[in-house]
């Protein structure tokens, strides 16, 4: 009878402050009215359960300003606030911390609202930013490597998270599709009639690339023809252009296959590679010389930037044109920065690129400010990530010492996941198995990458990433699956739940409720500090709290019907939080695994 209404489809966007925000507002107002001072009360989740739900640590700062005793200041504020319906108890502890215990009614009411909200309490930004996210960045005619995999996975999570907040996100895949290295490859391919050979595969290009390089290094006449090819390509000569275009097309198609397989949102339209900026480089360079931003130094064009010196204290130049007239990676990036801030009008530009390029981006941002007078309000951020290491803590390689082929890595992830799933469900159809294995395998790979503090190198381990226990993708997907199993067993349609009253009698219910209500705070913090791994930690916390709750609090067998309903509600909200959180990381959930 209580599943008569189809409420899921009636979920609304209900703007509501999270408990933490409510507390901030209340304390801020109390400080203001007591002392006439505007101060951030710095409300934090309590570090230990006995300290309550939240802690406020402002009293020490405030007391200093007032030349008073911090405990007294804290006590005075507690007295002022104590009567409200939000608190069960406020207590002063230590040198002047305030421990905040929320009232059950307040928390229960908040959760009832959350259950109706399609966004789980996350507000849509009222001042959306225009954010360019530069990610992917593979190189034409080369295999993508694990570094590019990290860029794709991390960049995509930012795209999803920032779009969900309501920002205008523009994906840019800065493909390496231009440069002098194409001269030798084109010359080599022209020679071997590659264009008319329809049996070649993408992987063959790797071999051709190596062979072309070897010819270039050992055969002087070949090297000269290769150099002439660079000029021909730049001037738009037909054959060279055609071969280059075919290389680009085949590479893009190959990259797209990998992105699709990984369920990365990048599309061919997002590929705005280095070649896109090619015809702007000369104009940009001469303009910068004219305006005195760049200067000629020993025949090259450079920008000198404050604060960049070598070990001996000599100025370290940002090189934008070589002595031979060639332009560089840096020149293209400068043109791209102009395009992104001035044409696309981005006020935030994020580069999800290997940490080894730190110096390049630091100089690029300084050069951009100097060259285009970018306002300080424009946020330029290098979202750097470390290398992927093997279990021997050396850069990840195959047993024979070659670099790992990305597609083989993905195949392996799916294969291992399929073995795992098949053990539990020997009766799956091949299609079902393939789809679950893909979600589990790719999800595990993505999760392992995202949960690592991205700046550190991360150690790649199939066993760890695919484990059902611990902070892993499969653990979280499995938590979701377990909740769906509860619904199935109870013959409950989670998409068809009526609004019902939440009751928080047990400690585990209360603890889970606090976790669930913190989702918007976590998203808000990440959008400022960009620590995407804290979303992983949060989801892991939610799942762990859920398991503890489920161990202690019977759901379907709860004797009291109201308690049963309330617990079903907590289950449903947990499932939605897990599914939403994982989807922001680009990871799917499914109904069995
Ligand atoms: N293609 C480059 C590489 O493989 C990455 C490009 C990153 N984006 C950029 N705007 N520089 O290292």
Coordinates of C-alpha atoms and ligand atoms in Angstrom, one line a residue:
X1 CA 0.0 0.0 0.0
X2 CA 2.9 2.4 0.7
X3 CA 4.4 1.8 -2.6
X4 CA 1.3 3.0 -4.5
X5 CA 2.8 6.3 -5.7
X6 CA 5.6 6.7 -8.2
X7 CA 7.6 9.2 -6.2
X8 CA 10.9 8.7 -7.9
X9 CA 9.8 10.4 -11.0
X10 CA 8.5 13.3 -8.8
X11 CA 11.9 14.0 -7.3
X12 CA 12.5 17.7 -7.3
X13 CA 15.4 20.0 -7.0
X14 CA 15.0 21.2 -3.4
X15 CA 17.6 23.8 -2.5
X16 CA 18.5 23.2 1.1
X17 CA 21.6 23.9 3.2
X18 CA 23.5 20.9 4.5
X19 CA 23.7 20.5 8.3
X20 CA 27.2 21.9 8.2
X21 CA 26.0 25.0 6.3
X22 CA 23.1 25.4 8.7
X23 CA 25.5 25.3 11.6
X24 CA 27.8 27.8 9.9
X25 CA 24.9 30.2 9.4
X26 CA 23.7 29.9 13.0
X27 CA 27.1 30.3 14.6
X28 CA 28.1 33.2 12.2
X29 CA 24.9 35.0 13.2
X30 CA 25.5 34.4 16.9
X31 CA 29.0 35.7 16.7
X32 CA 27.8 38.7 14.8
X33 CA 25.0 39.5 17.2
X34 CA 27.1 39.0 20.3
X35 CA 30.3 40.7 19.3
X36 CA 29.6 42.5 16.0
X37 CA 32.3 40.5 14.3
X38 CA 32.1 38.7 11.0
X39 CA 33.9 35.4 11.3
X40 CA 33.9 32.0 9.7
X41 CA 33.0 29.6 12.5
X42 CA 35.0 26.8 10.8
X43 CA 32.6 24.0 11.5
X44 CA 34.2 20.6 10.9
X45 CA 32.9 17.0 11.1
X46 CA 33.8 15.7 14.6
X47 CA 37.0 13.8 14.7
X48 CA 35.6 11.2 17.1
X49 CA 32.0 10.1 17.7
X50 CA 32.2 11.1 21.4
X51 CA 32.7 14.7 20.3
X52 CA 29.3 14.7 18.7
X53 CA 28.6 15.3 15.0
X54 CA 30.5 18.5 14.3
X55 CA 33.0 20.7 16.1
X56 CA 33.4 24.4 15.9
X57 CA 36.9 25.7 16.5
X58 CA 36.5 29.5 16.1
X59 CA 36.4 30.4 19.8
X60 CA 40.2 30.5 20.2
X61 CA 40.5 32.9 17.3
X62 CA 37.6 35.0 18.4
X63 CA 38.8 35.2 22.0
X64 CA 42.2 36.4 20.9
X65 CA 40.6 39.2 18.9
X66 CA 38.5 40.1 22.0
X67 CA 41.3 39.7 24.5
X68 CA 39.1 37.3 26.4
X69 CA 39.3 33.7 27.7
X70 CA 38.4 31.3 24.9
X71 CA 36.4 29.0 27.1
X72 CA 34.3 31.9 28.4
X73 CA 33.7 33.1 24.8
X74 CA 32.7 29.5 23.8
X75 CA 30.4 29.1 26.8
X76 CA 28.6 32.4 26.1
X77 CA 27.9 31.4 22.6
X78 CA 26.7 28.0 23.6
X79 CA 24.2 29.5 26.0
X80 CA 23.0 31.8 23.3
X81 CA 22.4 29.0 20.9
X82 CA 21.4 26.1 23.1
X83 CA 17.6 26.5 22.9
X84 CA 17.3 26.0 19.1
X85 CA 15.6 22.9 17.6
X86 CA 18.8 22.0 15.7
X87 CA 20.8 20.8 18.7
X88 CA 20.5 18.0 21.0
X89 CA 23.5 19.2 23.0
X90 CA 26.3 21.8 22.7
X91 CA 29.3 21.4 25.0
X92 CA 32.5 23.3 25.5
X93 CA 35.6 21.1 25.6
X94 CA 39.3 21.5 25.9
X95 CA 40.7 25.0 25.5
X96 CA 37.5 26.3 23.9
X97 CA 36.2 23.9 21.2
X98 CA 32.5 23.5 20.8
X99 CA 31.2 19.9 20.3
X100 CA 27.9 19.9 18.5
X101 CA 25.4 17.1 18.8
X102 CA 22.5 17.5 16.4
X103 CA 19.0 16.7 17.4
X104 CA 17.4 13.6 16.0
X105 CA 14.4 15.5 14.7
X106 CA 16.5 18.0 12.8
X107 CA 18.6 15.3 11.2
X108 CA 15.6 13.1 10.4
X109 CA 13.8 16.0 8.8
X110 CA 16.8 16.9 6.8
X111 CA 17.1 13.3 5.5
X112 CA 13.4 13.3 4.6
X113 CA 14.1 16.4 2.4
X114 CA 17.1 14.8 0.9
X115 CA 15.1 11.8 -0.2
X116 CA 12.9 14.1 -2.2
X117 CA 15.8 15.9 -3.8
X118 CA 17.1 14.8 -7.2
X119 CA 20.5 16.3 -6.5
X120 CA 21.0 14.8 -3.0
X121 CA 21.4 18.3 -1.5
X122 CA 24.0 19.6 -3.9
X123 CA 23.1 23.1 -5.0
X124 CA 23.4 24.2 -8.6
X125 CA 26.0 26.9 -8.8
X126 CA 24.4 30.4 -8.9
X127 CA 27.5 31.8 -10.6
X128 CA 28.5 29.2 -13.1
X129 CA 32.1 29.4 -14.2
X130 CA 33.3 28.6 -17.8
X131 CA 35.9 25.9 -17.2
X132 CA 38.2 24.5 -19.9
X133 CA 39.5 21.1 -19.0
X134 CA 42.5 20.0 -21.0
X135 CA 42.8 16.3 -20.8
X136 CA 43.5 13.2 -22.9
X137 CA 46.4 14.8 -24.9
X138 CA 47.6 11.6 -26.7
X139 CA 50.0 11.9 -29.5
X140 CA 49.2 11.2 -33.2
X141 CA 50.8 8.1 -34.7
X142 CA 51.8 6.9 -31.2
X143 CA 50.3 4.5 -28.8
X144 CA 48.6 6.1 -25.8
X145 CA 50.5 5.2 -22.7
X146 CA 49.4 4.8 -19.1
X147 CA 50.2 8.5 -18.4
X148 CA 47.5 9.4 -21.0
X149 CA 45.2 6.9 -19.3
X150 CA 45.6 8.8 -16.0
X151 CA 44.9 12.1 -17.7
X152 CA 41.7 10.7 -19.4
X153 CA 40.4 9.2 -16.2
X154 CA 41.2 12.1 -13.8
X155 CA 40.2 14.8 -16.4
X156 CA 36.9 13.0 -17.0
X157 CA 36.0 12.9 -13.3
X158 CA 36.5 16.7 -13.1
X159 CA 34.3 17.2 -16.2
X160 CA 31.5 15.2 -14.6
X161 CA 31.8 16.7 -11.1
X162 CA 32.1 20.3 -12.3
X163 CA 29.2 19.9 -14.8
X164 CA 27.1 18.4 -12.0
X165 CA 27.7 21.6 -9.9
X166 CA 26.3 23.5 -12.9
X167 CA 29.5 25.0 -14.4
X168 CA 29.9 25.4 -18.1
X169 CA 32.6 22.8 -18.9
X170 CA 34.4 22.8 -22.2
X171 CA 36.5 19.6 -22.9
X172 CA 39.7 20.2 -24.9
X173 CA 41.8 17.3 -26.0
X174 CA 45.1 18.9 -26.9
X175 CA 46.3 16.2 -29.2
X176 CA 50.0 16.1 -30.2
X177 CA 49.2 16.3 -33.9
X178 CA 51.9 18.7 -35.3
X179 CA 55.6 19.1 -35.2
X180 CA 58.8 18.3 -37.0
X181 CA 58.7 14.6 -36.0
X182 CA 56.0 14.2 -38.7
X183 CA 58.6 14.9 -41.4
X184 CA 60.4 11.7 -41.1
X185 CA 57.3 9.6 -40.6
X186 CA 55.6 11.1 -43.7
X187 CA 58.7 10.6 -45.8
X188 CA 59.0 7.0 -44.6
X189 CA 55.3 6.3 -45.2
X190 CA 55.4 7.9 -48.7
X191 CA 58.3 5.7 -49.6
X192 CA 56.5 2.6 -48.5
X193 CA 53.2 3.5 -50.2
X194 CA 51.4 3.2 -46.8
X195 CA 48.4 5.2 -48.0
X196 CA 47.4 2.6 -50.5
X197 CA 48.1 -0.3 -48.2
X198 CA 44.8 -1.2 -46.6
X199 CA 46.1 -4.0 -44.5
X200 CA 47.9 -1.8 -42.0
X201 CA 46.7 -1.4 -38.4
X202 CA 47.2 1.4 -36.0
X203 CA 49.7 -0.6 -34.0
X204 CA 51.9 -0.8 -37.1
X205 CA 52.5 2.9 -36.9
X206 CA 54.6 2.4 -33.8
X207 CA 56.9 0.1 -35.8
X208 CA 57.0 2.6 -38.7
X209 CA 57.8 5.4 -36.3
X210 CA 60.8 3.5 -34.9
X211 CA 62.0 2.5 -38.4
X212 CA 61.6 6.1 -39.7
X213 CA 63.6 7.3 -36.7
X214 CA 66.4 4.8 -37.4
X215 CA 66.5 5.8 -41.1
X216 CA 66.6 9.4 -40.0
X217 CA 69.6 8.8 -37.7
X218 CA 71.6 6.7 -40.1
X219 CA 70.8 7.8 -43.7
X220 CA 71.8 11.4 -44.5
X221 CA 69.8 11.6 -47.8
X222 CA 66.7 10.3 -46.0
X223 CA 67.2 12.9 -43.2
X224 CA 67.3 15.7 -45.8
X225 CA 64.1 14.5 -47.5
X226 CA 62.5 14.3 -44.1
X227 CA 63.4 17.9 -43.4
X228 CA 62.0 18.9 -46.8
X229 CA 58.8 17.1 -45.8
X230 CA 58.4 19.4 -42.7
X231 CA 58.5 22.4 -45.0
X232 CA 56.2 20.7 -47.5
X233 CA 53.7 19.9 -44.7
X234 CA 53.8 23.4 -43.4
X235 CA 53.3 25.0 -46.8
X236 CA 50.3 22.7 -47.4
X237 CA 51.8 20.5 -50.2
X238 CA 49.2 18.0 -51.3
X239 CA 50.8 14.6 -50.8
X240 CA 52.4 15.5 -47.4
X241 CA 49.2 17.0 -46.2
X242 CA 47.2 14.0 -47.3
X243 CA 49.4 11.5 -45.5
X244 CA 49.4 13.7 -42.4
X245 CA 45.6 14.0 -42.5
X246 CA 45.3 10.2 -42.8
X247 CA 47.6 9.8 -39.8
X248 CA 45.5 12.2 -37.8
X249 CA 42.2 10.5 -38.8
X250 CA 43.4 7.0 -38.0
X251 CA 44.8 8.1 -34.7
X252 CA 41.7 10.0 -33.6
X253 CA 39.6 6.9 -34.5
X254 CA 41.9 4.8 -32.5
X255 CA 41.9 7.1 -29.4
X256 CA 38.1 7.4 -29.7
X257 CA 37.8 3.6 -29.4
X258 CA 39.8 3.6 -26.2
X259 CA 37.8 6.6 -24.8
X260 CA 34.5 4.9 -25.6
X261 CA 35.7 1.6 -24.0
X262 CA 36.6 3.5 -20.9
X263 CA 33.4 5.5 -21.0
X264 CA 35.3 8.8 -21.1
X265 CA 33.2 11.7 -22.3
X266 CA 35.7 12.9 -24.9
X267 CA 34.3 13.0 -28.4
X268 CA 36.1 13.7 -31.8
X269 CA 34.7 17.3 -31.5
X270 CA 36.8 17.9 -28.4
X271 CA 40.0 17.1 -30.2
X272 CA 41.5 20.6 -30.7
X273 CA 45.0 19.5 -31.2
X274 CA 48.3 21.4 -31.7
X275 CA 47.7 21.8 -35.4
X276 CA 44.7 24.0 -34.7
X277 CA 47.0 26.7 -33.5
X278 CA 49.6 26.3 -36.1
X279 CA 48.8 29.3 -38.3
X280 CA 48.6 31.7 -35.3
X281 CA 52.1 31.0 -34.0
X282 CA 53.9 33.4 -36.3
X283 CA 51.5 36.3 -35.7
X284 CA 51.5 35.7 -32.0
X285 CA 55.3 35.6 -31.8
X286 CA 55.8 38.8 -33.8
X287 CA 53.2 40.6 -31.8
X288 CA 54.8 39.6 -28.6
X289 CA 58.2 40.9 -29.9
X290 CA 56.6 44.1 -31.0
X291 CA 55.0 44.7 -27.6
X292 CA 58.2 44.0 -25.8
X293 CA 56.9 40.9 -24.1
X294 CA 59.2 38.6 -26.0
X295 CA 62.8 39.3 -27.0
X296 CA 65.4 37.9 -29.4
X297 CA 68.1 36.1 -27.6
X298 CA 71.0 34.5 -29.6
X299 CA 68.7 34.3 -32.6
X300 CA 65.9 32.6 -30.7
X301 CA 62.7 34.3 -29.4
X302 CA 62.2 34.0 -25.7
X303 CA 60.1 35.4 -22.9
X304 CA 61.9 36.1 -19.7
X305 CA 59.8 35.7 -16.6
X306 CA 60.3 36.8 -13.1
X307 CA 61.3 34.1 -10.7
X308 CA 62.5 31.6 -13.2
X309 CA 66.3 31.1 -13.0
X310 CA 68.6 28.1 -13.3
X311 CA 70.7 26.7 -10.6
X312 CA 73.4 29.4 -11.1
X313 CA 70.8 32.2 -10.9
X314 CA 70.8 32.9 -14.6
X315 CA 67.4 33.8 -16.1
X316 CA 65.7 30.8 -17.5
X317 CA 63.9 31.6 -20.8
X318 CA 60.5 30.5 -22.0
X319 CA 61.5 29.6 -25.5
X320 CA 58.8 30.3 -28.2
X321 CA 60.8 30.2 -31.4
X322 CA 64.0 28.3 -32.0
X323 CA 67.0 29.7 -33.9
X324 CA 66.0 27.8 -37.0
X325 CA 62.6 29.5 -36.9
X326 CA 60.7 26.4 -35.6
X327 CA 58.0 26.8 -33.0
X328 CA 57.6 24.7 -30.0
X329 CA 55.2 22.9 -27.6
X330 CA 55.3 26.1 -25.5
X331 CA 54.3 28.4 -28.4
X332 CA 51.3 26.3 -29.2
X333 CA 50.3 26.2 -25.5
X334 CA 50.6 30.0 -25.3
X335 CA 48.3 30.3 -28.4
X336 CA 45.9 27.7 -26.8
X337 CA 45.8 29.7 -23.6
X338 CA 44.9 32.8 -25.5
X339 CA 42.1 30.9 -27.4
X340 CA 40.7 29.4 -24.2
X341 CA 40.6 32.6 -22.1
X342 CA 39.8 35.2 -24.9
X343 CA 37.7 33.2 -27.4
X344 CA 36.1 30.5 -25.3
X345 CA 36.0 33.0 -22.4
X346 CA 37.0 30.5 -19.8
X347 CA 37.7 31.9 -16.3
X348 CA 39.2 28.7 -15.1
X349 CA 41.5 26.5 -17.2
X350 CA 42.6 23.1 -15.9
X351 CA 45.4 21.1 -17.4
X352 CA 45.3 17.5 -16.4
X353 CA 48.9 16.5 -17.3
X354 CA 51.8 14.5 -16.0
X355 CA 53.6 16.1 -13.0
X356 CA 56.9 16.1 -15.0
X357 CA 55.5 19.0 -17.0
X358 CA 55.3 21.2 -13.9
X359 CA 57.9 23.7 -14.9
X360 CA 56.4 24.0 -18.4
X361 CA 53.0 25.0 -16.9
X362 CA 54.4 27.2 -14.3
X363 CA 56.1 29.2 -17.0
X364 CA 53.2 29.0 -19.4
X365 CA 50.9 30.6 -16.8
X366 CA 53.4 33.3 -16.0
X367 CA 53.9 33.9 -19.7
X368 CA 50.2 34.0 -20.3
X369 CA 49.7 36.7 -17.6
X370 CA 52.6 38.7 -19.0
X371 CA 51.5 38.3 -22.7
X372 CA 47.7 38.7 -22.4
X373 CA 47.4 40.6 -19.1
X374 CA 45.2 37.8 -17.7
X375 CA 43.4 39.0 -14.6
X376 CA 44.2 37.4 -11.3
X377 CA 40.7 36.1 -11.1
X378 CA 41.4 33.8 -14.0
X379 CA 42.3 30.5 -12.4
X380 CA 45.0 28.5 -14.3
X381 CA 45.7 25.2 -12.7
X382 CA 48.0 22.3 -13.6
X383 CA 46.3 19.3 -12.2
X384 CA 49.4 17.2 -12.0
X385 CA 49.5 13.5 -11.4
X386 CA 52.4 11.1 -10.7
X387 CA 53.6 8.1 -12.7
X388 CA 52.1 4.7 -12.7
X389 CA 54.5 2.2 -11.1
X390 CA 54.6 -1.5 -11.2
X391 CA 54.7 -3.5 -7.9
X392 CA 58.4 -3.3 -8.0
X393 CA 58.0 0.5 -7.7
X394 CA 59.6 1.1 -11.1
X395 CA 57.7 2.6 -14.1
X396 CA 55.0 0.1 -15.2
X397 CA 56.3 -2.1 -18.0
X398 CA 55.5 -5.5 -19.4
X399 CA 57.6 -8.5 -18.4
X400 CA 59.7 -8.0 -21.5
X401 CA 60.4 -4.4 -20.6
X402 CA 58.1 -2.8 -23.2
X403 CA 55.7 -0.1 -22.3
X404 CA 52.2 -1.4 -21.6
X405 CA 49.7 -1.1 -24.4
X406 CA 46.6 0.5 -23.2
X407 CA 44.1 -1.7 -24.9
X408 CA 45.8 -4.8 -23.6
X409 CA 45.6 -3.3 -20.1
X410 CA 41.8 -2.7 -20.5
X411 CA 41.3 -6.2 -21.9
X412 CA 43.2 -7.6 -18.9
X413 CA 41.0 -5.6 -16.5
X414 CA 37.9 -7.0 -18.1
X415 CA 39.2 -10.5 -18.2
X416 CA 40.1 -10.6 -14.5
X417 CA 36.8 -9.0 -13.6
X418 CA 34.9 -11.6 -15.6
X419 CA 36.7 -14.4 -13.8
X420 CA 35.7 -12.9 -10.5
X421 CA 32.1 -12.4 -11.4
X422 CA 31.7 -15.8 -13.0
X423 CA 32.7 -17.4 -9.7
X424 CA 29.8 -15.8 -8.0
X425 CA 27.3 -16.1 -10.9
X426 CA 28.1 -19.1 -13.1
X427 CA 24.7 -18.8 -14.7
X428 CA 25.1 -15.4 -16.4
X429 CA 24.6 -15.2 -20.2
X430 CA 27.7 -14.2 -22.1
X431 CA 26.3 -10.7 -22.8
X432 CA 25.4 -10.1 -19.2
X433 CA 28.8 -11.3 -18.1
X434 CA 30.6 -9.1 -20.6
X435 CA 28.7 -6.0 -19.5
X436 CA 29.2 -6.6 -15.8
X437 CA 32.9 -7.4 -16.3
X438 CA 33.4 -4.2 -18.2
X439 CA 31.8 -2.2 -15.5
X440 CA 33.7 -3.9 -12.7
X441 CA 37.1 -4.1 -14.5
X442 CA 37.1 -0.5 -15.9
X443 CA 35.5 0.8 -12.7
X444 CA 38.3 -0.8 -10.7
X445 CA 40.9 0.6 -12.9
X446 CA 39.4 4.1 -12.7
X447 CA 38.8 4.0 -9.0
X448 CA 42.4 2.8 -8.2
X449 CA 43.6 5.8 -10.3
X450 CA 41.3 8.3 -8.7
X451 CA 41.6 7.3 -5.1
X452 CA 45.3 7.7 -5.0
X453 CA 46.4 11.2 -4.0
X454 CA 47.0 12.1 -7.6
X455 CA 50.3 13.9 -7.1
X456 CA 52.0 10.8 -5.8
X457 CA 53.1 8.0 -8.1
X458 CA 50.7 5.2 -7.8
X459 CA 51.5 1.5 -7.6
X460 CA 49.5 -0.6 -10.0
X461 CA 48.2 -3.9 -8.6
X462 CA 45.5 -6.0 -10.1
X463 CA 44.9 -7.8 -6.8
X464 CA 44.5 -4.7 -4.8
X465 CA 42.3 -2.8 -7.3
X466 CA 40.0 -5.7 -7.9
X467 CA 39.6 -6.8 -4.3
X468 CA 36.1 -6.9 -2.9
X469 CA 37.3 -5.6 0.5
X470 CA 39.0 -2.3 1.2
X471 CA 38.8 1.1 -0.6
X472 CA 38.2 -0.3 -4.1
X473 CA 35.8 0.2 -7.0
X474 CA 34.4 -3.4 -6.6
X475 CA 33.8 -2.8 -2.9
X476 CA 31.6 0.2 -3.6
X477 CA 29.8 -1.3 -6.5
X478 CA 29.1 -4.3 -4.3
X479 CA 27.7 -2.2 -1.5
X480 CA 25.2 -0.9 -4.0
X481 CA 24.4 -4.4 -5.3
X482 CA 23.8 -5.5 -1.7
X483 CA 21.3 -2.8 -1.1
X484 CA 19.4 -3.7 -4.3
X485 CA 19.4 -7.3 -3.1
X486 CA 17.7 -6.1 0.1
X487 CA 15.0 -4.4 -2.0
X488 CA 14.5 -7.5 -4.2
X489 CA 14.2 -9.7 -1.2
X490 CA 11.6 -7.4 0.4
X491 CA 9.8 -7.0 -2.9
X492 CA 10.4 -3.3 -2.8
X493 CA 10.8 -1.1 -5.8
X494 CA 13.3 1.6 -4.8
X495 CA 12.1 3.8 -7.7
X496 CA 8.7 3.7 -6.2
X497 CA 9.1 4.8 -2.6
X498 CA 6.6 7.1 -0.9
X499 CA 8.0 9.8 1.4
X500 CA 8.1 8.4 4.8
X501 CA 9.4 9.4 8.2
X502 CA 13.0 8.8 9.1
X503 CA 13.7 7.7 12.6
X504 CA 17.2 7.7 14.0
X505 CA 17.1 5.7 17.2
X506 CA 20.3 3.7 16.9
X507 CA 23.8 5.1 16.9
X508 CA 24.5 3.4 13.6
X509 CA 21.4 5.0 12.0
X510 CA 22.5 8.4 13.3
X511 CA 26.1 7.9 12.0
X512 CA 24.9 6.8 8.6
X513 CA 22.5 9.8 8.4
X514 CA 25.3 12.2 9.2
X515 CA 27.5 10.7 6.5
X516 CA 24.7 10.9 3.9
X517 CA 23.9 14.5 4.7
X518 CA 27.6 15.5 4.1
X519 CA 27.6 14.7 0.3
X520 CA 27.1 18.4 -0.7
X521 CA 29.9 19.5 1.6
X522 CA 32.3 17.0 0.0
X523 CA 31.4 18.2 -3.5
X524 CA 31.8 21.8 -2.4
X525 CA 35.2 21.2 -0.9
X526 CA 36.5 19.4 -4.0
X527 CA 35.3 22.1 -6.3
X528 CA 37.6 24.5 -4.4
X529 CA 40.6 22.3 -3.6
X530 CA 40.3 19.9 -6.6
X531 CA 41.2 16.9 -4.4
X532 CA 39.1 14.4 -6.3
X533 CA 40.3 11.5 -4.2
X534 CA 38.4 12.8 -1.2
X535 CA 35.2 11.8 -3.1
X536 CA 36.5 8.2 -3.1
X537 CA 37.3 8.4 0.6
X538 CA 33.8 9.8 1.3
X539 CA 32.1 7.0 -0.7
X540 CA 34.2 4.4 1.0
X541 CA 33.1 5.9 4.4
X542 CA 29.4 5.8 3.3
X543 CA 29.7 2.2 2.3
X544 CA 31.5 1.3 5.5
X545 CA 28.9 3.1 7.6
X546 CA 26.2 1.4 5.7
X547 CA 27.6 -2.1 6.4
X548 CA 27.9 -1.3 10.1
X549 CA 24.3 0.0 10.1
X550 CA 23.1 -3.1 8.3
X551 CA 24.9 -5.4 10.7
X552 CA 23.3 -3.8 13.7
X553 CA 19.9 -2.7 12.4
X554 CA 17.6 -5.3 10.8
X555 CA 15.8 -3.7 7.9
X556 CA 13.2 -6.1 6.4
X557 CA 12.8 -8.0 9.7
X558 CA 12.4 -4.9 11.8
X559 CA 9.3 -5.5 14.0
X560 CA 8.0 -2.0 14.0
X561 CA 6.6 -1.0 10.6
X562 CA 7.7 2.6 10.9
X563 CA 11.2 1.6 11.8
X564 CA 11.2 -0.7 8.8
X565 CA 10.2 2.1 6.5
X566 CA 12.7 4.4 7.9
X567 CA 15.5 1.9 7.4
X568 CA 14.4 1.2 3.9
X569 CA 14.6 4.9 3.4
X570 CA 18.2 5.0 4.7
X571 CA 19.0 2.1 2.3
X572 CA 17.6 3.9 -0.6
X573 CA 19.4 7.1 0.2
X574 CA 22.7 5.2 0.6
X575 CA 22.2 3.5 -2.8
X576 CA 21.5 6.8 -4.5
X577 CA 24.5 8.5 -2.9
X578 CA 26.8 5.7 -4.0
X579 CA 25.4 5.6 -7.5
X580 CA 25.6 9.4 -7.9
X581 CA 29.1 9.6 -6.3
X582 CA 30.4 6.8 -8.5
X583 CA 28.8 8.3 -11.6
X584 CA 30.7 11.5 -10.9
X585 CA 33.9 9.5 -11.0
X586 CA 32.8 7.9 -14.3
X587 CA 32.0 4.5 -12.7
X588 CA 28.8 2.5 -13.4
X589 CA 26.8 0.6 -10.9
X590 CA 24.8 -2.5 -11.8
X591 CA 22.2 -4.7 -10.1
X592 CA 24.4 -7.7 -9.7
X593 CA 28.0 -8.6 -9.6
Ligands
LIG1 N1 50.6 15.7 -25.8 C1 51.2 16.0 -24.6 C2 51.9 14.8 -24.0 O1 51.8 13.7 -24.4 C3 50.1 16.4 -23.5 C4 49.3 17.6 -23.9 C5 48.8 18.3 -22.6 N2 48.1 19.5 -22.8 C6 48.8 20.7 -23.1 N3 48.0 21.8 -23.3 N4 50.0 20.8 -23.1 O2 52.7 15.0 -23.1

